[in-house]
Tab-separated table of C-alpha atoms in Angstrom:
chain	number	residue	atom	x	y	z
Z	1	UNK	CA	8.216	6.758	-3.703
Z	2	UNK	CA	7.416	4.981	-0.950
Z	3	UNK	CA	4.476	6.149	1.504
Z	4	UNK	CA	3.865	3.165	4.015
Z	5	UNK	CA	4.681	-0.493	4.518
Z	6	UNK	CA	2.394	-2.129	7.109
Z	7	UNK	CA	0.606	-5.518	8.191
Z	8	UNK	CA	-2.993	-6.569	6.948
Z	9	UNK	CA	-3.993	-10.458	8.183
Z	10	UNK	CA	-0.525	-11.238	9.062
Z	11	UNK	CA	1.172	-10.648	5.530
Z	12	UNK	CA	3.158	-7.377	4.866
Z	13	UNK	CA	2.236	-4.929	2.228
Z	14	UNK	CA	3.744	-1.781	0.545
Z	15	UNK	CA	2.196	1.344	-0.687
Z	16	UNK	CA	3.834	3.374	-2.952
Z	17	UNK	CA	3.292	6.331	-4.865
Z	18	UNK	CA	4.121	6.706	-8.497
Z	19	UNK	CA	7.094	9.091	-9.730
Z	20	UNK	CA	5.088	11.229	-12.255
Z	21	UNK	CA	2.749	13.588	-10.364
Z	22	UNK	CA	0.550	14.328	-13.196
Z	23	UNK	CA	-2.407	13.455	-10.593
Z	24	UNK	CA	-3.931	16.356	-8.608
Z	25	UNK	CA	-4.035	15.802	-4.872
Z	26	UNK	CA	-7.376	15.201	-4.538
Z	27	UNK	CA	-6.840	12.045	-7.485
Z	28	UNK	CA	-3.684	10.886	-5.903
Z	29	UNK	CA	-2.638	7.637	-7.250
Z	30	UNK	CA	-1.142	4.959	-5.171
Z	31	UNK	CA	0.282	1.425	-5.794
Z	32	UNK	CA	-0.052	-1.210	-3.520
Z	33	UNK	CA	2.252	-4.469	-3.501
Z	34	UNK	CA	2.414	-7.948	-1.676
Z	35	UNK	CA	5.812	-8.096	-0.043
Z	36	UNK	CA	6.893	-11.325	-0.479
Z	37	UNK	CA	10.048	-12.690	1.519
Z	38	UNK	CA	12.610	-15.076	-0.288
Z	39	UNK	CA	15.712	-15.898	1.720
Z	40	UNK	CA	17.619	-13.069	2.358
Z	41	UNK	CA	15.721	-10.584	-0.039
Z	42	UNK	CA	11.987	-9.262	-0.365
Z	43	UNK	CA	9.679	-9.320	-3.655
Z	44	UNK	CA	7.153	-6.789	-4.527
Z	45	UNK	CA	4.673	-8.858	-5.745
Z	46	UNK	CA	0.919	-7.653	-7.726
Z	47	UNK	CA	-2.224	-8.226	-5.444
Z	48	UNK	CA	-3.716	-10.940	-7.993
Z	49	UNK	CA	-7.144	-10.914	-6.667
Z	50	UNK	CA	-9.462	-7.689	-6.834
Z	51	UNK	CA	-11.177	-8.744	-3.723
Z	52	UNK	CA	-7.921	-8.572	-1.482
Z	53	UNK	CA	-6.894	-5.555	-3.221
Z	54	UNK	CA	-10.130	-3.589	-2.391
Z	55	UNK	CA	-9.054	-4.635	1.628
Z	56	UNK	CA	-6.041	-3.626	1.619
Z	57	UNK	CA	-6.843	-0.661	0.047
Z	58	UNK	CA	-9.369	0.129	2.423
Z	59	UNK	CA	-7.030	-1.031	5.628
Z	60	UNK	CA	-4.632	1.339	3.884
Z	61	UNK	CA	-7.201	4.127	3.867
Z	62	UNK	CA	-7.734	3.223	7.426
Z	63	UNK	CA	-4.291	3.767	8.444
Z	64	UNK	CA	-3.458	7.029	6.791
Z	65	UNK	CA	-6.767	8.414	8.598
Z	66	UNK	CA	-5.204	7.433	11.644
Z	67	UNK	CA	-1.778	8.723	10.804
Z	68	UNK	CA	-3.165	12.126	9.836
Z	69	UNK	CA	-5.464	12.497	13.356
Z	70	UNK	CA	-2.422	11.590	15.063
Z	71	UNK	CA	-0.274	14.492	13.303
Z	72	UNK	CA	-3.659	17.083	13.935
């Protein structure tokens, strides 16, 4: 299901969470994707490189800190 889409270095990204909860809260799993525009639609696309996945990933982190003060 999907959690958050948002911006990191100008290209948009999508975080989702997997359907099976077999993961305890505290070893949620997430999946991030590149979103890729073509024409009219949008491609989820793998994060290829482990270095831009490990930024994202941490920009994610980031943002759901933030999201979660602002909510306190």
């Amino acid at each position: 299901s999907h959690i958050l889409t948002f911006l990191y270095e100008g290209e948009r990204y999508i975080a989702l969470s997997p359907l099976e909860e077999e993961a305890s809260e505290e070893e949620a799993e997430v999946v991030l994707l590149h979103v890729v525009p073509e024409g009219e639609e949008e491609t989820y696309v793998t994060i290829e490189s482990e270095v831009l996945l490990q930024e994202v990933f941490a920009h994610f982190l980031a943002l759901m800190d933030e999201i979660q003060d602002a909510e306190a």
